Coordinates of C-alpha atoms and ligand atoms in Angstrom, one line a residue:
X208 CA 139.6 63.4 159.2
X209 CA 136.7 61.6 157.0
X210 CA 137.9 58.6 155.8
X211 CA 137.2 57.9 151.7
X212 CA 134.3 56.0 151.4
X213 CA 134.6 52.3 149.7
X214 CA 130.9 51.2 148.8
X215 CA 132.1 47.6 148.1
X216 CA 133.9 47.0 151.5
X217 CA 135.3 43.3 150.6
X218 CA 137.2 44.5 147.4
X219 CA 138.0 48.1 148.6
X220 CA 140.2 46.7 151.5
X221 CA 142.1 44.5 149.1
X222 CA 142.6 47.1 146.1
X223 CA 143.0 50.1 148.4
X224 CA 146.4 48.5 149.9
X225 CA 147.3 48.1 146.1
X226 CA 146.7 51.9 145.5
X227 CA 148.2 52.8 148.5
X228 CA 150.7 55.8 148.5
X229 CA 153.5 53.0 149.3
X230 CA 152.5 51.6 145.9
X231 CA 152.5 54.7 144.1
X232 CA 155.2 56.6 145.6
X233 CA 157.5 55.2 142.6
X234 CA 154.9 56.8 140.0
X235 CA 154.5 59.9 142.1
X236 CA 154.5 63.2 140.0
X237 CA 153.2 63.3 136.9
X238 CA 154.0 60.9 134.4
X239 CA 151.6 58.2 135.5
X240 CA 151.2 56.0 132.5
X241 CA 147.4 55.0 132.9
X242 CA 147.4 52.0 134.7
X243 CA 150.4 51.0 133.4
X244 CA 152.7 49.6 135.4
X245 CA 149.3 48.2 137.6
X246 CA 149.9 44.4 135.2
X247 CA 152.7 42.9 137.8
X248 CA 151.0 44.0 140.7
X249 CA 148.9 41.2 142.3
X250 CA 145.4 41.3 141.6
X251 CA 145.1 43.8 139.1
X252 CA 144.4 41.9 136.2
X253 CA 140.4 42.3 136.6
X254 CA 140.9 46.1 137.5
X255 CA 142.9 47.0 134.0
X256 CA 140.4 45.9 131.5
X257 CA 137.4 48.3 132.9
X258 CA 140.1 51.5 133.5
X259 CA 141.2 52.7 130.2
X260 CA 139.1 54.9 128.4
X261 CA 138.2 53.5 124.7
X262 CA 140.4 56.3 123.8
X263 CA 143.5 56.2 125.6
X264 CA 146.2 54.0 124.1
X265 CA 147.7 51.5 125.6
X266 CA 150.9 53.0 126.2
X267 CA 151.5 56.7 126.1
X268 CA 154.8 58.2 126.1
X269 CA 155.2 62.2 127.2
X270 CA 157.3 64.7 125.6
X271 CA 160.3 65.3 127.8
X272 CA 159.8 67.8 130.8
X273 CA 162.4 69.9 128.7
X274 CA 161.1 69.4 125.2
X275 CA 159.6 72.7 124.8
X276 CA 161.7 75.5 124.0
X277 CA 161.3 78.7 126.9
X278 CA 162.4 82.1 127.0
X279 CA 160.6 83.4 123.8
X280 CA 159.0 87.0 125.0
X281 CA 155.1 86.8 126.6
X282 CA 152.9 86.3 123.2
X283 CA 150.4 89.2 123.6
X284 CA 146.7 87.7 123.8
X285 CA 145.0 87.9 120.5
X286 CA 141.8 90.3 120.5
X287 CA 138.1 89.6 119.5
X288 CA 137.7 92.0 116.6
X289 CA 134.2 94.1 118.0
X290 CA 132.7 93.9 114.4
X291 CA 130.1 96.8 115.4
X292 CA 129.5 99.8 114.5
X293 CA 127.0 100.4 117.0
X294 CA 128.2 102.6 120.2
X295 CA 127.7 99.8 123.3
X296 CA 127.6 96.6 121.2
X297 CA 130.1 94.0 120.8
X298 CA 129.8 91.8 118.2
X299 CA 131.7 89.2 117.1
X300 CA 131.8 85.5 116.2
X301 CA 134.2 82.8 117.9
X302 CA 134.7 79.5 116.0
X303 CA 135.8 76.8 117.7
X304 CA 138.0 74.7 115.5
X305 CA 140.9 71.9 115.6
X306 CA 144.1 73.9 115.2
X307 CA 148.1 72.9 114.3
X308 CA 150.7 74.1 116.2
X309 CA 154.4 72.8 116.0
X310 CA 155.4 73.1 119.7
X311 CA 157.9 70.0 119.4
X312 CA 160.2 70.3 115.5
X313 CA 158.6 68.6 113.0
X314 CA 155.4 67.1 115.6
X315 CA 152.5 69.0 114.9
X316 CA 150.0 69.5 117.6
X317 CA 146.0 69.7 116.7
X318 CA 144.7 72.0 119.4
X319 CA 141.1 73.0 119.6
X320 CA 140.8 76.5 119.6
X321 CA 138.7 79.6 119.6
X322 CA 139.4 82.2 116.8
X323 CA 137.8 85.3 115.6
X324 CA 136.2 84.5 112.1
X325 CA 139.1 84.6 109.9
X326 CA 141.6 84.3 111.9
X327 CA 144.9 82.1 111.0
X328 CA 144.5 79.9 114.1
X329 CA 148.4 78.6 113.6
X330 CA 148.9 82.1 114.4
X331 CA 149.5 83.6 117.6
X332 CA 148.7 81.7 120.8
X333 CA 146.4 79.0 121.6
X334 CA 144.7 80.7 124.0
X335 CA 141.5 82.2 122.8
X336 CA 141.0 85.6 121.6
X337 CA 140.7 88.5 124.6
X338 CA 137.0 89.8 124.6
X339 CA 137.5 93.6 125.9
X340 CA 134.4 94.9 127.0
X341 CA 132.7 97.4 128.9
X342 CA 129.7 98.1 131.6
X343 CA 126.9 98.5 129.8
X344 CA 128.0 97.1 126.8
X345 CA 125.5 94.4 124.7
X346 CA 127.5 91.7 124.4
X347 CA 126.6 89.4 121.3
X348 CA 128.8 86.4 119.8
X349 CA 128.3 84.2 117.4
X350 CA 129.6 80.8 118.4
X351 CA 130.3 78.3 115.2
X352 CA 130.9 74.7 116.5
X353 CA 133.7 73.3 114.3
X354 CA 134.4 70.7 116.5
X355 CA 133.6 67.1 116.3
X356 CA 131.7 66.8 119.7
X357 CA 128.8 69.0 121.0
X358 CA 129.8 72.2 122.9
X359 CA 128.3 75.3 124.4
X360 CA 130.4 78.5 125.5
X361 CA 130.1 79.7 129.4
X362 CA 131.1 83.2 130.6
X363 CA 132.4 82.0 133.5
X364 CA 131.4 84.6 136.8
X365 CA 129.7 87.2 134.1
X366 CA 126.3 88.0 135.5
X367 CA 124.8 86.8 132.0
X368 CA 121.0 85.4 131.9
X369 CA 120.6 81.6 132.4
X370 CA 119.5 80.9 129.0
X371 CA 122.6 82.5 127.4
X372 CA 125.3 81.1 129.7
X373 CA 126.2 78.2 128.1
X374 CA 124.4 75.3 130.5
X375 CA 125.4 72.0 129.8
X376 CA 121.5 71.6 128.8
X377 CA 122.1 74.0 125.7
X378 CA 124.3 71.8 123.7
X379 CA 125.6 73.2 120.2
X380 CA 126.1 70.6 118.2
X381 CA 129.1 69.9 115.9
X382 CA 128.7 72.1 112.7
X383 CA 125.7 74.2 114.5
X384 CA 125.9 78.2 115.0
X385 CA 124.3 79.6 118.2
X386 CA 123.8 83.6 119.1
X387 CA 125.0 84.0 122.9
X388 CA 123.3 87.9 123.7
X389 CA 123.8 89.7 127.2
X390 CA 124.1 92.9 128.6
X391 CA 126.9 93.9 131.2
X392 CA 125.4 95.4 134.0
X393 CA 127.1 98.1 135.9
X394 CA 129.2 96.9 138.5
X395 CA 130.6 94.0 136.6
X396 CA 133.9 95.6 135.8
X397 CA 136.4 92.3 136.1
X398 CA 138.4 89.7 134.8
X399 CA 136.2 86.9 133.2
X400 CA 137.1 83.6 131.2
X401 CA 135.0 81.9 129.0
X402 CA 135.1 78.2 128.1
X403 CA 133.1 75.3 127.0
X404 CA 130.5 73.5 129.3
X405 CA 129.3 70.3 128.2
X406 CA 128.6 67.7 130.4
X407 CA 131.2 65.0 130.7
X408 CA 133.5 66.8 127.9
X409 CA 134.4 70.3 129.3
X410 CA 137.8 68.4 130.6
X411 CA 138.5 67.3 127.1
X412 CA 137.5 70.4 125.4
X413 CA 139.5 72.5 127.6
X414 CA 142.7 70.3 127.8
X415 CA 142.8 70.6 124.2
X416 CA 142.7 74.3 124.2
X417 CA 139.3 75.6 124.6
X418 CA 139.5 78.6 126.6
X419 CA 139.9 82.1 126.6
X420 CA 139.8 86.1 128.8
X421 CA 137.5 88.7 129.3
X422 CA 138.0 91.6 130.4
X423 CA 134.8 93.9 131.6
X424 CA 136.3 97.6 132.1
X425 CA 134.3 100.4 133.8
X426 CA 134.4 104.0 132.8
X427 CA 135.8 104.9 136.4
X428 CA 138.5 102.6 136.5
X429 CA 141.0 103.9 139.3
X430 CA 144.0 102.2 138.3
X431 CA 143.3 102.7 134.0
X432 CA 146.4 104.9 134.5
X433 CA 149.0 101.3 134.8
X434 CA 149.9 99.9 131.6
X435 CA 148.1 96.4 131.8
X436 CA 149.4 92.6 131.5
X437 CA 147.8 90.1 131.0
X438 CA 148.6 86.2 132.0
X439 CA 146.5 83.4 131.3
X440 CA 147.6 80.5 132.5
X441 CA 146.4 77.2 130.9
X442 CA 147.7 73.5 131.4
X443 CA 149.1 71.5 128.7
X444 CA 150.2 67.5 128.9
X445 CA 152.1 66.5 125.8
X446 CA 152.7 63.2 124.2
X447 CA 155.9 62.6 122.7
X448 CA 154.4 62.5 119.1
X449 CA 152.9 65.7 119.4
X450 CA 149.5 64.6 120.3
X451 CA 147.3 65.6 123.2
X452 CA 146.8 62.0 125.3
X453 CA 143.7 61.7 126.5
X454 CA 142.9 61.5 130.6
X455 CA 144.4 58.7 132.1
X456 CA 143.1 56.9 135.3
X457 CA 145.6 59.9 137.9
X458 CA 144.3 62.7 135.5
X459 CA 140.1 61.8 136.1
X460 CA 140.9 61.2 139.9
X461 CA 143.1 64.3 141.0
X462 CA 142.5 66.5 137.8
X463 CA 144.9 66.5 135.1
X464 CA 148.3 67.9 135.4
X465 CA 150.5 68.2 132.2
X466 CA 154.2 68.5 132.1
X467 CA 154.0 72.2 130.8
X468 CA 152.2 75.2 132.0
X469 CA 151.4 77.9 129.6
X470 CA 151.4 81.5 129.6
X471 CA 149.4 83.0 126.7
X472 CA 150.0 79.9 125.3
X473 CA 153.8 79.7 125.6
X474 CA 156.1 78.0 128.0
X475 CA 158.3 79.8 130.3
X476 CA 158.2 83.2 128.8
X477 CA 160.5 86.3 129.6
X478 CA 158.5 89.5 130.3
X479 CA 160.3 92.9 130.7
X480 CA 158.9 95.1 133.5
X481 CA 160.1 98.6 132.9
X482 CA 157.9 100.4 135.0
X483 CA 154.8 99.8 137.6
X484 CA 152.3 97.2 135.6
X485 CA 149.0 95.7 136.6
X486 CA 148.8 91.8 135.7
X487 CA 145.7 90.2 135.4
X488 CA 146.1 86.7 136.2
X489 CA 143.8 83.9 135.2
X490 CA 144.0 80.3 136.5
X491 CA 142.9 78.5 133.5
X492 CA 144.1 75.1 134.4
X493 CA 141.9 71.8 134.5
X494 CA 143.2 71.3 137.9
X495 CA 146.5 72.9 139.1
X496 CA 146.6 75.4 141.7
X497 CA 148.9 78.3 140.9
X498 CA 150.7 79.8 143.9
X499 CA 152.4 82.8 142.5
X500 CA 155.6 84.4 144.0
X501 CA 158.2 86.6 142.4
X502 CA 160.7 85.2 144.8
X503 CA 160.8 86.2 148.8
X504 CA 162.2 89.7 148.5
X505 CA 159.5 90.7 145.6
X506 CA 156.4 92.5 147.2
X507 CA 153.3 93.0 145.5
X508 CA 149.5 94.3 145.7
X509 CA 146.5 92.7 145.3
X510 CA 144.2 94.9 143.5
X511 CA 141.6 93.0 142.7
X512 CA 139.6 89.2 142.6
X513 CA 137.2 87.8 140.2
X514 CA 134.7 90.5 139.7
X515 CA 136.8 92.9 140.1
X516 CA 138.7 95.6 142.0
X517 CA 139.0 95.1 146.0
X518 CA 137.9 97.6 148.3
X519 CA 141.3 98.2 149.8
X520 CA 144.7 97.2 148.1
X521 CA 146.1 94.0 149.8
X522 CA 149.7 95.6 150.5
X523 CA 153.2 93.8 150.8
X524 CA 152.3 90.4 149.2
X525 CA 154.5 87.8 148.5
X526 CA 152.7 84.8 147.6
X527 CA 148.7 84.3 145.8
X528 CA 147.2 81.2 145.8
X529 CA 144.7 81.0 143.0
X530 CA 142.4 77.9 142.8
X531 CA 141.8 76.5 139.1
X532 CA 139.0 79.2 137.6
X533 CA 140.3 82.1 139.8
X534 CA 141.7 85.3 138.7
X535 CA 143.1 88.2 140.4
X536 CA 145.0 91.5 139.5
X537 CA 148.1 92.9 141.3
X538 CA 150.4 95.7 140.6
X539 CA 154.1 94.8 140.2
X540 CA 156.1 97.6 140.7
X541 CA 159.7 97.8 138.6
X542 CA 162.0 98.9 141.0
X543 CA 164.6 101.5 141.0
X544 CA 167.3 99.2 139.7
X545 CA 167.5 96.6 137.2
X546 CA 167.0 92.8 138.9
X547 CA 166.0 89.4 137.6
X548 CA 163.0 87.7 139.1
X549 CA 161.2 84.2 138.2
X550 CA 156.9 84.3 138.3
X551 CA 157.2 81.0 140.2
X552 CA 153.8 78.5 141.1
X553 CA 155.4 77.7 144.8
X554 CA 154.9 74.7 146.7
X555 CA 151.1 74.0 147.7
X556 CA 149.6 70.4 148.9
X557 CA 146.1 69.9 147.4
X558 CA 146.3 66.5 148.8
X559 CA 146.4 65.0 145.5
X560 CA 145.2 61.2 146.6
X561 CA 147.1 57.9 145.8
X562 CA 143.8 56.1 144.4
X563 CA 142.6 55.4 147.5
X564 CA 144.2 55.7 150.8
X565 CA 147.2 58.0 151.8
X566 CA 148.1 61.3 149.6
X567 CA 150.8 61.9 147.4
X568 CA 153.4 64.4 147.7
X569 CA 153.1 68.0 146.5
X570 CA 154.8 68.8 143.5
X571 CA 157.6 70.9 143.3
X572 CA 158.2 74.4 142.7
X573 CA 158.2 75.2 138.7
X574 CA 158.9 78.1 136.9
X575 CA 156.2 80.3 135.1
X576 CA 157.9 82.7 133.4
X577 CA 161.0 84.8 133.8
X578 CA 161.1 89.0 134.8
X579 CA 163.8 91.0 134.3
X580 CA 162.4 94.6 136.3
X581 CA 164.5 96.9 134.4
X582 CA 162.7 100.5 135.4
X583 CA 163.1 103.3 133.2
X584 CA 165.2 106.7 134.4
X585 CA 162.9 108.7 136.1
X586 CA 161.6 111.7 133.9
X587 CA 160.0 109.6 131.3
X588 CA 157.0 108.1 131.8
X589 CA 156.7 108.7 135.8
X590 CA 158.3 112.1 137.1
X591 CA 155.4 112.5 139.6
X592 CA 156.3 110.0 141.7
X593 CA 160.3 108.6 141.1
X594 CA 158.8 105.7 139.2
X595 CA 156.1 105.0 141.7
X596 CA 152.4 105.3 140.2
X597 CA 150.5 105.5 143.4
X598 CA 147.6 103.3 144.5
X599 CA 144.2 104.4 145.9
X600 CA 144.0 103.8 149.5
X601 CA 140.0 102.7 148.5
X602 CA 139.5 101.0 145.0
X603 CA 136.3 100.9 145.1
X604 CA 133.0 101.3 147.5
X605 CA 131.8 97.2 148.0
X606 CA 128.8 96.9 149.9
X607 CA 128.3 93.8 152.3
X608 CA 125.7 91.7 151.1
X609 CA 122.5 92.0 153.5
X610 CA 121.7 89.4 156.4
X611 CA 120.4 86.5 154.5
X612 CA 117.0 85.4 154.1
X613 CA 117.9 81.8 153.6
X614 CA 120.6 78.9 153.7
X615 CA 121.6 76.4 152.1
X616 CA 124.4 73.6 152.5
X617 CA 126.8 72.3 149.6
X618 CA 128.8 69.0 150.9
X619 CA 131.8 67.9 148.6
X620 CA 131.9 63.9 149.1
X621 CA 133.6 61.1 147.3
X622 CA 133.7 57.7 146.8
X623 CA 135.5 54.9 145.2
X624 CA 132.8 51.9 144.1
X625 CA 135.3 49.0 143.2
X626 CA 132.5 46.8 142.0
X627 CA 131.6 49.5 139.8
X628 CA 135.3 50.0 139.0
X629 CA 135.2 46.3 137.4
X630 CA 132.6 46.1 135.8
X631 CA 133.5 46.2 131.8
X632 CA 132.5 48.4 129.4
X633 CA 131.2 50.9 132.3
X634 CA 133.3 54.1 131.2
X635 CA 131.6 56.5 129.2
X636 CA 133.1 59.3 127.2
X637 CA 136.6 57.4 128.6
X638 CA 135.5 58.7 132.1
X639 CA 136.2 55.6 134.8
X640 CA 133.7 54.2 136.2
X641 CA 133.1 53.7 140.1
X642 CA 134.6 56.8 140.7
X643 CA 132.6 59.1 142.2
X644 CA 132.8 62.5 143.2
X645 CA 128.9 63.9 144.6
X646 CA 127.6 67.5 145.6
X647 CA 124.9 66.5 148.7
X648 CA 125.3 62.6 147.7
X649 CA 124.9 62.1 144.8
X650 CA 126.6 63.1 141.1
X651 CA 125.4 65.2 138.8
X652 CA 121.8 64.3 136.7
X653 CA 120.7 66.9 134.2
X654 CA 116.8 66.4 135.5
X655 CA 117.6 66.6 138.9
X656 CA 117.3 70.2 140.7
X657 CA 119.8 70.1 143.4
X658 CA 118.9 73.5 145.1
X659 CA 116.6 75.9 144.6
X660 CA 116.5 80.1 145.7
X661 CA 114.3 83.0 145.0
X662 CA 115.1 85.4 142.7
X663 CA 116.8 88.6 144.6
X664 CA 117.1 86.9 148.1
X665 CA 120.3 86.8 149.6
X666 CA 121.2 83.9 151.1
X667 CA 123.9 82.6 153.2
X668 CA 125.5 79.1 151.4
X669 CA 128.0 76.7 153.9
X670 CA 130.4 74.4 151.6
X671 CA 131.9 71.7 153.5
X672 CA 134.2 69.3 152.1
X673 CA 134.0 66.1 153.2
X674 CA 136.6 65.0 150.7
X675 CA 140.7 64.2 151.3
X676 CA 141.8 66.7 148.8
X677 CA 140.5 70.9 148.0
X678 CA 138.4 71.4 145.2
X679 CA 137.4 74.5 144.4
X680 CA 133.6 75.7 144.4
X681 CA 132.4 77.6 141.9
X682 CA 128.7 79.1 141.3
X683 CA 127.7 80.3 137.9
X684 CA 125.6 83.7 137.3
X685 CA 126.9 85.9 140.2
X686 CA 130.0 87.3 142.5
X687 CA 129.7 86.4 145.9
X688 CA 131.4 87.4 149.3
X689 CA 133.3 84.9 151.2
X690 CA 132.0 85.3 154.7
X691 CA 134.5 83.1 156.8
X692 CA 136.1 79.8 157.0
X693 CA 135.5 77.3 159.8
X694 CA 137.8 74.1 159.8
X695 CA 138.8 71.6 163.2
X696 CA 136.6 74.1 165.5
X697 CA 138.8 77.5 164.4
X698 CA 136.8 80.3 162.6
X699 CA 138.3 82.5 160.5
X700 CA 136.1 85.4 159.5
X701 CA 137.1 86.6 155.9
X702 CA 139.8 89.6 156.1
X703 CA 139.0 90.9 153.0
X704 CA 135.4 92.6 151.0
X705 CA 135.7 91.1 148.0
X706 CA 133.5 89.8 144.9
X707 CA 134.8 86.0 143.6
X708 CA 133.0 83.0 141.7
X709 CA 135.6 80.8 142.8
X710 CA 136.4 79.8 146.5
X711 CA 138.9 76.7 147.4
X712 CA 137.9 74.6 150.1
X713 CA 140.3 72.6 152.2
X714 CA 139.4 69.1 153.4
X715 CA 137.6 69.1 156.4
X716 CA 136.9 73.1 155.9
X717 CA 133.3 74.7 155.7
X718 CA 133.4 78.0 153.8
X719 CA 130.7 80.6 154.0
X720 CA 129.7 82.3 151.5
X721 CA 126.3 85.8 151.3
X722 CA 125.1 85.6 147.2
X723 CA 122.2 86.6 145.7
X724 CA 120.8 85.4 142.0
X725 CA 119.1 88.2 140.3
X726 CA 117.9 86.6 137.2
X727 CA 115.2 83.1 137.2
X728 CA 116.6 79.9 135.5
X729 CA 119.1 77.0 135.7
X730 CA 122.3 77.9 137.3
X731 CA 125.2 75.7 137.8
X732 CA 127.6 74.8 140.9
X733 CA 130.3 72.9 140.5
X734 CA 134.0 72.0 141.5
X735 CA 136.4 73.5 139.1
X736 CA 138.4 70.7 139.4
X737 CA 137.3 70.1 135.8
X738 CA 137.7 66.4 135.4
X739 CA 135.7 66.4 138.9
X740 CA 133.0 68.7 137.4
X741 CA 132.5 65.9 134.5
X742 CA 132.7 63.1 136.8
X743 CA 128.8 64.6 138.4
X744 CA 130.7 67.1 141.2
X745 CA 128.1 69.6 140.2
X746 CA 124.6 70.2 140.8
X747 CA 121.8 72.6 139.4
X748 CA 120.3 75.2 141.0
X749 CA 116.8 76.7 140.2
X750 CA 116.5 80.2 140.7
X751 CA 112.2 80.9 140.8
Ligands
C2O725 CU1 134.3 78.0 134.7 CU2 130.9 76.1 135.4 O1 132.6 77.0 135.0
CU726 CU1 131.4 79.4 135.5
CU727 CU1 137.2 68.6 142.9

């Protein structure tokens, strides 16, 4: 394994022991205080002063891992009102705004949040209005910055021009309207998300609850007969008084965890299953990795991935991983008899790092939500088939991208710059400094072109990480086809035709992916780690 990288060798011996997993097993988890705790350790004094971000203060206490309240039923997603009258436009405006919620009594916590145009943002959950959509449909929204830092929206995997997706480049400013206008192509039938994407504050601006689901339907929808649900998952950490702490030193390096994962916005729901359901599932986390089960005995099917339905149902599932930024479908069928279940995020190892040398342990299990399957007496809604709606043997007709005319190579890489680590005053927008995680080398630089491809050639990307931990790759203005996986000489050629934006890579793993760009412009590339994204893990690629 590729050892982490210390560009300042003399100080990165001594400090690394000090980070060291020994060091940190004590903090381990997820209450890491800043650098709290660092003061008695020898050495440290010269590290503390350059850590903490302006904003962070000095001593955060978090809401108990109990604090909030669970078992209220699944809030249904608010919907974008389509204000149109026209048949295939959608029109709409989406204000992002600072919103009060009272999640712990008497505490109010200011969210930001998207809302239709007169909404009551304490109403309902956090979670962004649903924008429900279909092929061919002219999409056009209104975006009203109410927030006190710049912003921009992204429609994250929607095949939308360059210009109109949100680019870190095409800042809205605070108290600035901009018109986002795209078309949906056929073929882009999926499950979308859209969030901000400015650079160096899409962490921020999506901790604080900046983020929201699309759905794209198409007119020949195989599986419109199951009564939907719909789960977005978002991350919350919560600060005894209410507040939303800002990213502490663990949160910038491994992506920030909070104490609470959210499910439309509430924690721990209970959903009632009372007969078959497709779930649409969205990771919307800065940084954890959701890997669902219903518990061993509870099969389901994968349906579908990012953009959309699979060719072929994946059968007899027990467990999904999704990466932060992916989303899938799967049909949970209800049973013949009542039973209790818990929507569980199972163990996984991301290889969260301990500063510098050594990992730290994988978290625990933790409930999502609780399911009580309690399936209706056949006659009702599902005579045909004693409760069972039946699945298509093929979803859909996905045609493997041609051989490619070109390739390119992405290479994940960090490295921890001590010197840079001390210097005072270095952090910007609270980020550390001397922390670096690169695409090809270097970070991100808004005038730098990292790659560049031709309009309508398919070409064949490799996406090695040279890192310790996974980060997941995402590329903006397309799906693309996962070709195989190639990690300590084994090859694993993809099992499954499918059409994603977002692909996790393992340490020491190269993953293969066939896309195609179809429009010219600025497209972005990025780890969806999102505190990784705004430390420079992305790059830019021109599309000519
Ligand atoms: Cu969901 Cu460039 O991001
Ligand atoms: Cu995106
Ligand atoms: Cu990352």
């Amino acid at each position: 394994m590729i050892r982490r990288q210390f560009l300042a060798r003399s100080l990165g011996t001594a400090i690394a022991s000090l980070f060291a997993r020994s060091a940190f097993a004590q903090h381990a988890g997820h209450s890491m205080q800043g650098m709290e705790g660092m003061d008695d350790m020898p050495g440290m004094a010269g590290m503390h002063h350059a850590m903490p971000s302006p904003k962070t203060p000095p001593q955060v206490s978090l809401a108990a891992d109990d604090a909030l309240p669970a078992g209220a039923p699944l809030p249904e997603l608010r919907t974008l009102v389509n204000s149109s009258g026209e048949a295939g436009t959608f029109r709409a405006t989406l204000v992002a705004a600072p919103a009060k919620h009272t999640l712990l009594a008497g505490q109010p916590t200011t969210f930001w949040q998207y809302n239709g145009p007169d909404a009551d943002s304490a109403q309902g959950p956090v979670t962004g209005p649903l924008i429900d959509v279909r092929e061919g449909d002219t999409v056009e929204i209104r975006f009203v910055n109410r927030l006190p830092q710049p912003s921009t929206i992204h429609w994250h995997g929607l095949p939308v021009p360059p210009d109109q997706d949100g680019n870190p480049s095409l800042m809205i400013a605070p108290g600035a309207t901009h018109v986002y206008r795209f078309t949906l192509p056929p073929g882009s039938a999926g499950t979308y998300w859209y969030h901000p994407h400015p650079h160096m504050m899409s962490a921020e601006q999506v901790f604080r609850g900046l983020a929201g689901p699309i759905i794209v339907r198409a007119a020949d929808d195989p599986l419109a007969g199951f009564p939907e649900r719909h789960l977005f998952f978002s991350d919350l950490k919560l600060a005894a008084d209410g507040s939303i702490p800002a990213n502490d030193m663990m949160d910038w390096m491994n992506g920030r965890e909070g104490q609470f994962v959210l499910v439309n916005g509430a924690h721990r729901p209970r959903i009632a299953v009372k007969e078959d359901e497709r779930w649409r599932l969205w990771n919307a986390c800065s940084a954890r990795y959701l890997r669902f089960s219903l518990g061993a005995g509870q099969r389901f099917v994968q349906v579908g991935t990012d953009g959309g339905l699979l060719e072929k149902p994946r059968e007899g599932l027990t467990e999904l991983l999704l990466a932060p930024g992916e989303r899938a479908e799967v049909i949970v069928r209800a049973g013949s008899a009542p039973s209790q279940a818990t929507l569980t995020a199972d163990v996984y190892d991301r290889r969260k790092m301990a500063m510098s040398a050594g990992s730290l342990p994988p978290d625990p299990a933790r409930v999502l939500a609780d399911v009580a399957f309690q399936p209706q007496p056949a006659g009702e809604a599902s005579e045909a088939s004693g409760g069972m709606r039946a699945i298509p043997a093929t979803l859909r007709t996905i045609v493997p991208l041609s051989a490619p005319v070109a390739r390119k190579s992405v290479v994940f890489s960090e490295a921890m710059d001590m010197a840079a680590m001390h210097r005072s005053g270095a952090s910007v927008h609270g980020m550390p400094a001397g922390m670096r995680f690169m695409i090809n080398g270097t970070s991100f630089d808004p005038k730098r072109v990292t790659l560049t491809s031709r309009r309508d050639a398919v070409e064949e990307w490799a996406i090695e990480n040279r890192t310790d931990m996974d980060h997941p790759f995402h590329l903006h203005g397309t799906q693309f086809q996962v070709v195989g996986r190639a990690r300590g000489g084994a090859v694993t050629p993809e099992p499954l035709l499918a059409w994603r934006d977002t692909v996790n890579v393992q340490p020491g793993e190269t993953v293969r992916i066939a896309t195609v760009q179809k429009m010219a412009g600025d497209r972005m590339f990025h780890c969806h780690i999102l505190e990784h994204e705004d430390l420079g893990m992305m790059g830019t690629l021109k599309v000519i």
